[in-house]
Amino acid sequence: MKIVKPSTIAGVMELLPEDQLAFDRMKNIIEETFKKFQFLPIDTPVIEKNEILFAKGGGETEKQIYEIASETRDMSLRFDLTVPLARYVAEHFADLNFPFKRYHIAKVYRGERNQKGRYREFYQCDIDIIGHNSLAIANDAIPPRVIYEIFNKLDTPDVTFKINNRKLLNGFLNALDITDTTDVLRLIDKKDKIGMENTKNELLELVDNQKADKILAFIASDLKNEELLASLDDFVDNNLYREGLCELKTVYSYMIHLGIPDKNIKIDPSITRGLDYYTGTVYETFVNGYENIGSVSSGGRYEKLAENFSKQALPGVGMSIGLTRLFYQLKEIGLVNTNESRLTDILIIPMSDEENFYAIDILNKLHEEGKRADIYLEGGKLKKKFSYADKVGVKYAYIIGQSEREEGKVTIRNMQTGEQELVDFANL
Amino acid sequence: MKIVKPSTIAGVMELLPEDQLAFDRMKNIIEETFKKFQFLPIDTPVIEKNEILFAKGGGETEKQIYEIASETRDMSLRFDLTVPLARYVAEHFADLNFPFKRYHIAKVYRGERNQKGRYREFYQCDIDIIGHNSLAIANDAIPPRVIYEIFNKLDTPDVTFKINNRKLLNGFLNALDITDTTDVLRLIDKKDKIGMENTKNELLELVDNQKADKILAFIASDLKNEELLASLDDFVDNNLYREGLCELKTVYSYMIHLGIPDKNIKIDPSITRGLDYYTGTVYETFVNGYENIGSVSSGGRYEKLAENFSKQALPGVGMSIGLTRLFYQLKEIGLVNTNESRLTDILIIPMSDEENFYAIDILNKLHEEGKRADIYLEGGKLKKKFSYADKVGVKYAYIIGQSEREEGKVTIRNMQTGEQELVDFANL
């Protein structure tokens, strides 16, 4: 028999069971919290028609896609969960209730060049609220509220939400008579990476000194949220700016009222989140003390979810967690607690096959009581059996020899201390 | 804007949220039960290298595969979870503890011709116990025990396990001096479909009358399990037959001892489960009263899990549920209870934006108490809001008008009866 070297394709995350349990625990916390806030699950096919995936026009995305090698070359693996959501809402429009709150936790695919921390297959965890014709601005406070609770339940420090509103930012740039805003926005977006001095120098290549100073004052305030919002009242003035500021104030007040502490919110007029998709509220989320790993959950408000698939006006707001990358990052910095997610507490060890049935009686009893117990049914020496219990990491081994069986007892061994105790079956 | 008609690719299951909740409830029951019996999760990439997927040689499988259209044409979507398991165990051999009990619930892909009840993307739910060098026969009783509990928790009638042992069947055919067993096994496999008379007629084309009668007597006994096993003692005699019978008796006794009632087990010497993979115990599972939908969970014992990827001897035993098809079938025959899986019990309805903050206080309180509550934040008339509550199917609407807010009260409307009651916030 020829042996093929067993290996996965490059650029994917495959975990050993212990880490998988920790990963699944995170995924479950995310899913349970999504459900607590009444987001409904959807599950769409991994393979979509190319005409759906590229309805918006290909560009960068098309190069990254995994296409299926069928004769017709007309389908590919999804690269995000947003296009499938748009297709789903448009296809099932008549059967959905709006606002439609959905979550979707699933794998997406990108033929990325292979580099550290970048994955070709990774989990996205998305929540979105989709309105029909309109969607109240108060909804924009819900996604960060959900994300806040998720990170509270994970083994991480607190998070800080940076929030902004694209109307405020665009209105501000309009008020400065900056019409070609793309380069300025790109610069604002990378200000934390390049530092304030470089930002100013590069700004001066695009606008005059006075405007550069005004932009820097706008995007780099140290004021607290309430004061910052007050200071923005008179900063510049036009309709778009005022609409954006009003929305930002509203979203902030709802976030507070929904229970996100003020200290976990940072209103930040420099947040842009991509240049053409989001139209109002935008958010980024940072783990306090670990800001260098980047935003762990981002999103925002958009006006036209499914304009390529439907004539219905479908505004929405949502946030997303890139779980595979997040798990990798949290593990790297030691914030994944694998002990929390171990499976087995008790391993029942019959000394020989003669004891198996009695050992199974004990297993059945422990299972009835909701205990996390397993049984070791292989032959071999006791040493080998203890070694298995050690490696699996159980807290207790229940040892069943002939005398235990005959007397209806169990020897309970504490695997940490090595202490043993003989207990009646009836008193387990 | 050109509108692309929104549609999935053909041959996939995509559910509306209400059905998705019911589907997820089934999936959760399966997963929780797998975990209760201490199977560990694994999650492997959907895309595998072709050299892994086709290590066994292509054949029928290769035609059904979805290949990725990369330049190198060297990877495809997995068509089952068994090849990925073999690759995983071989690749991570040094880091796993044996017996290695793993579960895997995930989608697999087959480029099937499009026909009713056949899916190109579907969920498999697999459990396997993999030994290193050997695996005690008692393990063969565990997979059916797990599957038994799963179907007990689902909204289905009881199931019956048909079990057999391939050594028994092969030993029996050897004893009759039937050397080319393939045709006979194929015939035995389809006996329920074609009926006993046709089976006998077709058998007579392969063997003489005396052997045909002996085969029919062997595969079509009406005896109860204990009596059947006793009757098999002297049916024919050779080593393989005796080994198979001994294993079958052992597995049966462990199934009983693990808590599967005898009435839910039918020892059936005609069960074959494919011709070349399984080597010992084989199982099929039927929903009582709905035998016509076919086996809902099958599997068996195999000797060489990863012979293409490793020199280690890795015998195993496992069972599998094809969840997508099962959900479709149970839904068709009315055995899926979507009420069990509704998400929202209470919808809070503020009459106007003025009431939103007070309504959120109520939401926060209900969430703290673990209630399944949501809030409707859109504007519009009360009629529209009630209509939403009706469609979502909530039990109670908590109506908040100006007077409720000012007096710290809530009007609770029973959506089934239409009865309303005014309650203090403090007494909620």
mmCIF file of N, CA and C in Angstrom, chain A residues 1 3-4 6-8 12 14-17 20 24 36 38-39 41 43-46 49 67-69 87-88 91-92 97-99 101 107 109 121 123 135-136 139 254 257 307-309 343-344 356-357 360-361 364 367 373-374 377-378 388 391, chain B residues 1 3-4 7-8 12 14-17 20 24 36 38-39 41 43-46 49 67-69 87-88 91-92 97-99 101 107 109 121 123 135-136 139 254 257 307-309 343-344 356-357 360-361 364 367 373-374 377-378 388 391:
data_model
loop_
_atom_site.group_PDB
_atom_site.id
_atom_site.type_symbol
_atom_site.label_atom_id
_atom_site.label_comp_id
_atom_site.label_asym_id
_atom_site.label_seq_id
_atom_site.Cartn_x
_atom_site.Cartn_y
_atom_site.Cartn_z
ATOM 1 N N MET A 1 0.849 -1.210 0.000
ATOM 2 C CA MET A 1 0.000 0.000 0.000
ATOM 3 C C MET A 1 0.880 1.254 0.000
ATOM 4 N N ILE A 3 1.747 4.960 0.743
ATOM 5 C CA ILE A 3 1.298 5.887 1.777
ATOM 6 C C ILE A 3 1.346 7.319 1.239
ATOM 7 N N VAL A 4 0.220 8.032 1.276
ATOM 8 C CA VAL A 4 0.177 9.455 0.927
ATOM 9 C C VAL A 4 0.415 10.245 2.208
ATOM 10 N N PRO A 6 -0.143 12.544 4.994
ATOM 11 C CA PRO A 6 -1.399 13.204 5.366
ATOM 12 C C PRO A 6 -1.181 14.679 5.705
ATOM 13 N N SER A 7 -1.826 15.577 4.977
ATOM 14 C CA SER A 7 -1.720 17.006 5.284
ATOM 15 C C SER A 7 -2.913 17.751 4.706
ATOM 16 N N THR A 8 -3.277 18.837 5.381
ATOM 17 C CA THR A 8 -4.354 19.703 4.882
ATOM 18 C C THR A 8 -3.805 20.581 3.767
ATOM 19 N N VAL A 12 -5.159 26.931 6.200
ATOM 20 C CA VAL A 12 -6.405 26.662 6.925
ATOM 21 C C VAL A 12 -6.070 26.345 8.379
ATOM 22 N N GLU A 14 -6.643 23.938 11.441
ATOM 23 C CA GLU A 14 -7.185 22.665 11.907
ATOM 24 C C GLU A 14 -6.656 22.440 13.314
ATOM 25 N N LEU A 15 -7.544 22.195 14.252
ATOM 26 C CA LEU A 15 -7.173 22.151 15.664
ATOM 27 C C LEU A 15 -7.174 20.734 16.205
ATOM 28 N N LEU A 16 -6.341 20.524 17.222
ATOM 29 C CA LEU A 16 -6.440 19.297 17.992
ATOM 30 C C LEU A 16 -7.686 19.373 18.879
ATOM 31 N N PRO A 17 -8.200 18.221 19.315
ATOM 32 C CA PRO A 17 -9.481 18.229 20.035
ATOM 33 C C PRO A 17 -9.533 19.199 21.223
ATOM 34 N N GLN A 20 -9.998 22.478 19.870
ATOM 35 C CA GLN A 20 -11.305 22.513 19.199
ATOM 36 C C GLN A 20 -12.422 22.738 20.214
ATOM 37 N N ASP A 24 -14.919 25.744 20.056
ATOM 38 C CA ASP A 24 -16.373 25.525 20.046
ATOM 39 C C ASP A 24 -17.053 26.254 21.205
ATOM 40 N N LYS A 36 -29.969 35.002 22.267
ATOM 41 C CA LYS A 36 -30.559 35.726 23.386
ATOM 42 C C LYS A 36 -31.155 37.047 22.911
ATOM 43 N N GLN A 38 -32.332 37.551 20.111
ATOM 44 C CA GLN A 38 -33.418 37.238 19.186
ATOM 45 C C GLN A 38 -33.039 37.381 17.713
ATOM 46 N N PHE A 39 -31.780 37.122 17.421
ATOM 47 C CA PHE A 39 -31.402 37.008 16.021
ATOM 48 C C PHE A 39 -31.695 35.582 15.574
ATOM 49 N N PRO A 41 -31.383 32.209 13.103
ATOM 50 C CA PRO A 41 -30.314 31.578 12.323
ATOM 51 C C PRO A 41 -30.682 31.441 10.847
ATOM 52 N N ASP A 43 -28.757 29.486 7.254
ATOM 53 C CA ASP A 43 -27.667 28.603 6.841
ATOM 54 C C ASP A 43 -27.783 28.491 5.327
ATOM 55 N N THR A 44 -26.870 29.095 4.614
ATOM 56 C CA THR A 44 -26.952 29.113 3.151
ATOM 57 C C THR A 44 -25.863 28.215 2.562
ATOM 58 N N PRO A 45 -26.035 27.791 1.312
ATOM 59 C CA PRO A 45 -25.026 26.905 0.710
ATOM 60 C C PRO A 45 -23.662 27.589 0.605
ATOM 61 N N VAL A 46 -22.614 26.821 0.803
ATOM 62 C CA VAL A 46 -21.256 27.352 0.658
ATOM 63 C C VAL A 46 -20.988 27.723 -0.811
ATOM 64 N N LYS A 49 -23.990 30.741 -7.052
ATOM 65 C CA LYS A 49 -23.798 31.048 -8.468
ATOM 66 C C LYS A 49 -22.858 32.251 -8.630
ATOM 67 N N GLU A 67 -13.262 28.993 -7.445
ATOM 68 C CA GLU A 67 -14.319 28.626 -8.382
ATOM 69 C C GLU A 67 -14.397 27.107 -8.497
ATOM 70 N N ILE A 68 -15.605 26.597 -8.733
ATOM 71 C CA ILE A 68 -15.798 25.161 -8.929
ATOM 72 C C ILE A 68 -15.501 24.827 -10.391
ATOM 73 N N ALA A 69 -14.732 23.759 -10.605
ATOM 74 C CA ALA A 69 -14.297 23.403 -11.949
ATOM 75 C C ALA A 69 -15.354 22.586 -12.699
ATOM 76 N N ARG A 87 -28.749 37.872 -1.076
ATOM 77 C CA ARG A 87 -29.454 36.936 -1.962
ATOM 78 C C ARG A 87 -30.607 36.254 -1.225
ATOM 79 N N TYR A 88 -30.357 35.859 0.019
ATOM 80 C CA TYR A 88 -31.373 35.171 0.838
ATOM 81 C C TYR A 88 -32.579 36.077 1.092
ATOM 82 N N GLU A 91 -34.443 36.625 -2.145
ATOM 83 C CA GLU A 91 -35.118 35.415 -2.625
ATOM 84 C C GLU A 91 -36.332 35.071 -1.772
ATOM 85 N N HIS A 92 -36.198 35.238 -0.453
ATOM 86 C CA HIS A 92 -37.271 34.834 0.463
ATOM 87 C C HIS A 92 -38.042 36.027 1.009
ATOM 88 N N ASN A 97 -40.222 38.343 8.030
ATOM 89 C CA ASN A 97 -40.797 39.463 8.779
ATOM 90 C C ASN A 97 -39.724 40.523 8.987
ATOM 91 N N PHE A 98 -40.095 41.777 8.710
ATOM 92 C CA PHE A 98 -39.135 42.870 8.858
ATOM 93 C C PHE A 98 -39.525 43.757 10.024
ATOM 94 N N PRO A 99 -38.575 44.280 10.803
ATOM 95 C CA PRO A 99 -37.134 44.065 10.671
ATOM 96 C C PRO A 99 -36.763 42.589 10.818
ATOM 97 N N LYS A 101 -34.034 40.072 11.767
ATOM 98 C CA LYS A 101 -32.776 39.974 12.519
ATOM 99 C C LYS A 101 -32.211 38.583 12.312
ATOM 100 N N LYS A 107 -18.426 29.107 7.569
ATOM 101 C CA LYS A 107 -17.129 29.282 6.940
ATOM 102 C C LYS A 107 -17.245 30.046 5.632
ATOM 103 N N TYR A 109 -14.560 31.568 2.234
ATOM 104 C CA TYR A 109 -13.352 31.117 1.526
ATOM 105 C C TYR A 109 -12.704 32.231 0.737
ATOM 106 N N GLU A 121 -9.745 29.567 4.616
ATOM 107 C CA GLU A 121 -11.062 29.141 5.093
ATOM 108 C C GLU A 121 -11.185 29.673 6.507
ATOM 109 N N TYR A 123 -14.104 31.142 9.811
ATOM 110 C CA TYR A 123 -15.469 31.357 10.297
ATOM 111 C C TYR A 123 -15.771 32.848 10.393
ATOM 112 N N LEU A 135 -35.441 51.642 8.665
ATOM 113 C CA LEU A 135 -34.998 50.909 9.861
ATOM 114 C C LEU A 135 -34.619 51.953 10.906
ATOM 115 N N ALA A 136 -35.325 51.952 12.038
ATOM 116 C CA ALA A 136 -35.119 52.972 13.075
ATOM 117 C C ALA A 136 -33.648 53.015 13.507
ATOM 118 N N ASN A 139 -31.894 50.856 16.290
ATOM 119 C CA ASN A 139 -31.351 49.519 16.027
ATOM 120 C C ASN A 139 -29.825 49.491 15.982
ATOM 121 N N TYR A 254 -28.559 55.232 23.063
ATOM 122 C CA TYR A 254 -29.171 53.896 23.120
ATOM 123 C C TYR A 254 -28.161 52.843 23.577
ATOM 124 N N HIS A 257 -28.074 53.171 27.210
ATOM 125 C CA HIS A 257 -29.314 52.707 27.830
ATOM 126 C C HIS A 257 -29.465 51.191 27.755
ATOM 127 N N GLU A 307 -29.568 45.562 -3.466
ATOM 128 C CA GLU A 307 -29.975 46.320 -4.647
ATOM 129 C C GLU A 307 -29.699 45.560 -5.945
ATOM 130 N N ASN A 308 -28.775 44.583 -5.904
ATOM 131 C CA ASN A 308 -28.499 43.801 -7.109
ATOM 132 C C ASN A 308 -29.513 42.679 -7.331
ATOM 133 N N PHE A 309 -30.290 42.366 -6.290
ATOM 134 C CA PHE A 309 -31.178 41.203 -6.368
ATOM 135 C C PHE A 309 -32.657 41.551 -6.198
ATOM 136 N N LEU A 343 -13.736 18.044 28.323
ATOM 137 C CA LEU A 343 -14.997 17.320 28.194
ATOM 138 C C LEU A 343 -15.225 16.351 29.354
ATOM 139 N N THR A 344 -14.252 15.519 29.660
ATOM 140 C CA THR A 344 -14.472 14.408 30.575
ATOM 141 C C THR A 344 -13.965 14.723 31.986
ATOM 142 N N ASN A 356 -16.680 -5.272 33.230
ATOM 143 C CA ASN A 356 -17.266 -4.313 32.279
ATOM 144 C C ASN A 356 -18.740 -3.993 32.540
ATOM 145 N N PHE A 357 -19.540 -5.050 32.768
ATOM 146 C CA PHE A 357 -20.977 -4.800 32.932
ATOM 147 C C PHE A 357 -21.244 -3.962 34.186
ATOM 148 N N ILE A 360 -20.320 -0.507 33.495
ATOM 149 C CA ILE A 360 -21.333 0.168 32.670
ATOM 150 C C ILE A 360 -22.528 0.591 33.531
ATOM 151 N N ASP A 361 -22.877 -0.218 34.536
ATOM 152 C CA ASP A 361 -23.934 0.201 35.464
ATOM 153 C C ASP A 361 -23.571 1.550 36.094
ATOM 154 N N ASN A 364 -23.870 4.307 33.455
ATOM 155 C CA ASN A 364 -25.283 4.676 33.249
ATOM 156 C C ASN A 364 -25.785 5.571 34.373
ATOM 157 N N HIS A 367 -24.279 9.059 34.085
ATOM 158 C CA HIS A 367 -24.920 9.788 32.979
ATOM 159 C C HIS A 367 -26.315 10.269 33.369
ATOM 160 N N ALA A 373 -18.926 11.644 32.243
ATOM 161 C CA ALA A 373 -18.150 10.433 32.521
ATOM 162 C C ALA A 373 -17.957 9.600 31.264
ATOM 163 N N ASP A 374 -16.838 8.904 31.216
ATOM 164 C CA ASP A 374 -16.534 8.010 30.104
ATOM 165 C C ASP A 374 -16.008 6.691 30.686
ATOM 166 N N LEU A 377 -12.611 0.781 27.862
ATOM 167 C CA LEU A 377 -12.987 -0.628 27.680
ATOM 168 C C LEU A 377 -11.865 -1.497 27.138
ATOM 169 N N GLU A 378 -10.703 -0.909 26.898
ATOM 170 C CA GLU A 378 -9.600 -1.683 26.318
ATOM 171 C C GLU A 378 -8.946 -2.575 27.382
ATOM 172 N N TYR A 388 -3.675 6.656 30.143
ATOM 173 C CA TYR A 388 -4.727 7.218 29.293
ATOM 174 C C TYR A 388 -5.519 8.273 30.069
ATOM 175 N N LYS A 391 -3.494 11.446 30.365
ATOM 176 C CA LYS A 391 -3.378 12.203 29.113
ATOM 177 C C LYS A 391 -4.688 12.894 28.745
ATOM 178 N N MET B 1 -29.893 50.048 -12.141
ATOM 179 C CA MET B 1 -29.266 48.862 -11.552
ATOM 180 C C MET B 1 -29.908 47.604 -12.121
ATOM 181 N N ILE B 3 -31.034 43.926 -12.155
ATOM 182 C CA ILE B 3 -31.388 42.999 -11.070
ATOM 183 C C ILE B 3 -31.073 41.561 -11.501
ATOM 184 N N VAL B 4 -30.274 40.861 -10.709
ATOM 185 C CA VAL B 4 -30.010 39.440 -10.931
ATOM 186 C C VAL B 4 -31.044 38.650 -10.136
ATOM 187 N N SER B 7 -31.247 33.345 -6.531
ATOM 188 C CA SER B 7 -31.539 31.918 -6.363
ATOM 189 C C SER B 7 -30.275 31.167 -5.978
ATOM 190 N N THR B 8 -30.466 30.081 -5.222
ATOM 191 C CA THR B 8 -29.343 29.209 -4.859
ATOM 192 C C THR B 8 -29.003 28.319 -6.045
ATOM 193 N N VAL B 12 -29.673 21.998 -3.282
ATOM 194 C CA VAL B 12 -29.242 22.280 -1.911
ATOM 195 C C VAL B 12 -30.469 22.587 -1.063
ATOM 196 N N GLU B 14 -32.081 25.021 1.545
ATOM 197 C CA GLU B 14 -31.991 26.309 2.252
ATOM 198 C C GLU B 14 -33.333 26.543 2.926
ATOM 199 N N LEU B 15 -33.306 26.802 4.233
ATOM 200 C CA LEU B 15 -34.531 26.842 5.023
ATOM 201 C C LEU B 15 -34.902 28.272 5.420
ATOM 202 N N LEU B 16 -36.188 28.492 5.602
ATOM 203 C CA LEU B 16 -36.642 29.733 6.237
ATOM 204 C C LEU B 16 -36.315 29.655 7.731
ATOM 205 N N PRO B 17 -36.231 30.813 8.390
ATOM 206 C CA PRO B 17 -35.775 30.805 9.792
ATOM 207 C C PRO B 17 -36.537 29.855 10.708
ATOM 208 N N GLN B 20 -35.288 26.567 10.042
ATOM 209 C CA GLN B 20 -33.876 26.534 10.423
ATOM 210 C C GLN B 20 -33.736 26.320 11.925
ATOM 211 N N ASP B 24 -31.795 23.328 13.525
ATOM 212 C CA ASP B 24 -30.717 23.548 14.503
ATOM 213 C C ASP B 24 -31.002 22.830 15.815
ATOM 214 N N LYS B 36 -22.204 14.143 25.388
ATOM 215 C CA LYS B 36 -22.520 13.434 26.619
ATOM 216 C C LYS B 36 -21.772 12.097 26.671
ATOM 217 N N GLN B 38 -19.009 11.579 25.417
ATOM 218 C CA GLN B 38 -17.575 11.881 25.466
ATOM 219 C C GLN B 38 -16.860 11.726 24.125
ATOM 220 N N PHE B 39 -17.601 11.974 23.053
ATOM 221 C CA PHE B 39 -16.937 12.082 21.759
ATOM 222 C C PHE B 39 -16.406 13.503 21.620
ATOM 223 N N PRO B 41 -14.967 16.856 19.543
ATOM 224 C CA PRO B 41 -15.233 17.474 18.240
ATOM 225 C C PRO B 41 -13.966 17.601 17.397
ATOM 226 N N ASP B 43 -12.960 19.524 13.427
ATOM 227 C CA ASP B 43 -13.487 20.397 12.374
ATOM 228 C C ASP B 43 -12.384 20.512 11.335
ATOM 229 N N THR B 44 -12.581 19.874 10.205
ATOM 230 C CA THR B 44 -11.532 19.852 9.187
ATOM 231 C C THR B 44 -11.937 20.742 8.006
ATOM 232 N N PRO B 45 -10.959 21.173 7.196
ATOM 233 C CA PRO B 45 -11.292 22.048 6.066
ATOM 234 C C PRO B 45 -12.224 21.350 5.069
ATOM 235 N N VAL B 46 -13.137 22.123 4.499
ATOM 236 C CA VAL B 46 -14.043 21.577 3.482
ATOM 237 C C VAL B 46 -13.251 21.192 2.226
ATOM 238 N N LYS B 49 -6.847 18.138 -0.329
ATOM 239 C CA LYS B 49 -6.034 17.818 -1.497
ATOM 240 C C LYS B 49 -6.613 16.617 -2.244
ATOM 241 N N GLU B 67 -14.497 19.848 -7.880
ATOM 242 C CA GLU B 67 -13.085 20.209 -7.860
ATOM 243 C C GLU B 67 -12.944 21.721 -7.900
ATOM 244 N N ILE B 68 -11.884 22.235 -7.261
ATOM 245 C CA ILE B 68 -11.601 23.674 -7.289
ATOM 246 C C ILE B 68 -10.837 23.990 -8.578
ATOM 247 N N ALA B 69 -11.274 25.050 -9.262
ATOM 248 C CA ALA B 69 -10.688 25.396 -10.565
ATOM 249 C C ALA B 69 -9.397 26.200 -10.404
ATOM 250 N N ARG B 87 -7.370 11.082 7.342
ATOM 251 C CA ARG B 87 -6.245 12.006 7.161
ATOM 252 C C ARG B 87 -5.891 12.691 8.486
ATOM 253 N N TYR B 88 -6.921 13.104 9.237
ATOM 254 C CA TYR B 88 -6.721 13.798 10.512
ATOM 255 C C TYR B 88 -6.010 12.892 11.521
ATOM 256 N N GLU B 91 -2.440 12.338 10.390
ATOM 257 C CA GLU B 91 -1.618 13.550 10.490
ATOM 258 C C GLU B 91 -1.308 13.904 11.938
ATOM 259 N N HIS B 92 -2.279 13.741 12.818
ATOM 260 C CA HIS B 92 -2.111 14.151 14.215
ATOM 261 C C HIS B 92 -1.907 12.951 15.143
ATOM 262 N N ASN B 97 -5.039 10.708 21.818
ATOM 263 C CA ASN B 97 -5.111 9.602 22.762
ATOM 264 C C ASN B 97 -6.042 8.538 22.198
ATOM 265 N N PHE B 98 -5.587 7.292 22.262
ATOM 266 C CA PHE B 98 -6.397 6.190 21.731
ATOM 267 C C PHE B 98 -6.890 5.312 22.860
ATOM 268 N N PRO B 99 -8.129 4.830 22.800
ATOM 269 C CA PRO B 99 -9.093 5.003 21.724
ATOM 270 C C PRO B 99 -9.483 6.487 21.565
ATOM 271 N N LYS B 101 -12.132 9.007 20.426
ATOM 272 C CA LYS B 101 -13.564 9.094 20.127
ATOM 273 C C LYS B 101 -13.839 10.485 19.573
ATOM 274 N N LYS B 107 -20.793 19.861 6.704
ATOM 275 C CA LYS B 107 -21.341 19.681 5.366
ATOM 276 C C LYS B 107 -20.367 18.901 4.480
ATOM 277 N N TYR B 109 -20.062 17.348 0.173
ATOM 278 C CA TYR B 109 -20.479 17.790 -1.162
ATOM 279 C C TYR B 109 -20.423 16.658 -2.167
ATOM 280 N N GLU B 121 -25.216 19.376 -1.328
ATOM 281 C CA GLU B 121 -24.565 19.803 -0.087
ATOM 282 C C GLU B 121 -25.430 19.279 1.045
ATOM 283 N N TYR B 123 -25.493 17.847 5.458
ATOM 284 C CA TYR B 123 -24.821 17.630 6.739
ATOM 285 C C TYR B 123 -24.674 16.141 7.022
ATOM 286 N N LEU B 135 -9.013 -2.606 19.170
ATOM 287 C CA LEU B 135 -10.138 -1.872 19.756
ATOM 288 C C LEU B 135 -11.122 -2.911 20.276
ATOM 289 N N ALA B 136 -11.388 -2.871 21.594
ATOM 290 C CA ALA B 136 -12.233 -3.895 22.216
ATOM 291 C C ALA B 136 -13.599 -3.959 21.543
ATOM 292 N N ASN B 139 -16.772 -1.771 22.385
ATOM 293 C CA ASN B 139 -16.991 -0.443 21.813
ATOM 294 C C ASN B 139 -18.088 -0.426 20.753
ATOM 295 N N TYR B 254 -23.782 -6.109 25.168
ATOM 296 C CA TYR B 254 -23.374 -4.769 25.624
ATOM 297 C C TYR B 254 -24.427 -3.712 25.274
ATOM 298 N N HIS B 257 -26.942 -4.028 27.891
ATOM 299 C CA HIS B 257 -26.453 -3.557 29.176
ATOM 300 C C HIS B 257 -26.293 -2.040 29.223
ATOM 301 N N GLU B 307 -5.193 3.378 6.186
ATOM 302 C CA GLU B 307 -4.095 2.614 5.584
ATOM 303 C C GLU B 307 -3.420 3.353 4.441
ATOM 304 N N ASN B 308 -4.128 4.331 3.852
ATOM 305 C CA ASN B 308 -3.514 5.112 2.778
ATOM 306 C C ASN B 308 -2.608 6.226 3.296
ATOM 307 N N PHE B 309 -2.724 6.552 4.580
ATOM 308 C CA PHE B 309 -2.011 7.715 5.115
ATOM 309 C C PHE B 309 -1.048 7.383 6.241
ATOM 310 N N LEU B 343 -38.219 31.079 18.758
ATOM 311 C CA LEU B 343 -37.200 31.809 19.510
ATOM 312 C C LEU B 343 -37.811 32.779 20.517
ATOM 313 N N THR B 344 -38.741 33.611 20.068
ATOM 314 C CA THR B 344 -39.196 34.733 20.887
ATOM 315 C C THR B 344 -40.519 34.419 21.575
ATOM 316 N N ASN B 356 -39.257 54.440 24.207
ATOM 317 C CA ASN B 356 -38.197 53.470 23.911
ATOM 318 C C ASN B 356 -37.281 53.157 25.100
ATOM 319 N N PHE B 357 -36.840 54.195 25.793
ATOM 320 C CA PHE B 357 -35.893 53.958 26.893
ATOM 321 C C PHE B 357 -36.536 53.137 28.012
ATOM 322 N N ILE B 360 -36.774 49.677 26.888
ATOM 323 C CA ILE B 360 -35.470 49.000 26.970
ATOM 324 C C ILE B 360 -35.176 48.572 28.411
ATOM 325 N N ASP B 361 -35.594 49.394 29.392
ATOM 326 C CA ASP B 361 -35.446 48.983 30.798
ATOM 327 C C ASP B 361 -36.145 47.644 31.016
ATOM 328 N N ASN B 364 -34.148 44.869 29.284
ATOM 329 C CA ASN B 364 -32.973 44.506 30.085
ATOM 330 C C ASN B 364 -33.372 43.613 31.260
ATOM 331 N N HIS B 367 -34.306 40.142 30.053
ATOM 332 C CA HIS B 367 -33.097 39.400 29.677
ATOM 333 C C HIS B 367 -32.331 38.922 30.902
ATOM 334 N N ALA B 373 -37.036 37.518 25.110
ATOM 335 C CA ALA B 373 -37.791 38.731 24.777
ATOM 336 C C ALA B 373 -37.072 39.544 23.717
ATOM 337 N N ASP B 374 -37.864 40.239 22.906
ATOM 338 C CA ASP B 374 -37.332 41.130 21.888
ATOM 339 C C ASP B 374 -38.102 42.454 21.959
ATOM 340 N N LEU B 377 -38.675 48.328 17.536
ATOM 341 C CA LEU B 377 -38.265 49.732 17.645
ATOM 342 C C LEU B 377 -38.725 50.600 16.476
ATOM 343 N N GLU B 378 -39.437 50.007 15.517
ATOM 344 C CA GLU B 378 -39.845 50.788 14.346
ATOM 345 C C GLU B 378 -41.039 51.684 14.672
ATOM 346 N N TYR B 388 -46.842 42.444 13.239
ATOM 347 C CA TYR B 388 -45.489 41.884 13.324
ATOM 348 C C TYR B 388 -45.431 40.827 14.439
ATOM 349 N N LYS B 391 -47.136 37.677 13.322
ATOM 350 C CA LYS B 391 -46.391 36.903 12.330
ATOM 351 C C LYS B 391 -45.180 36.212 12.945
#
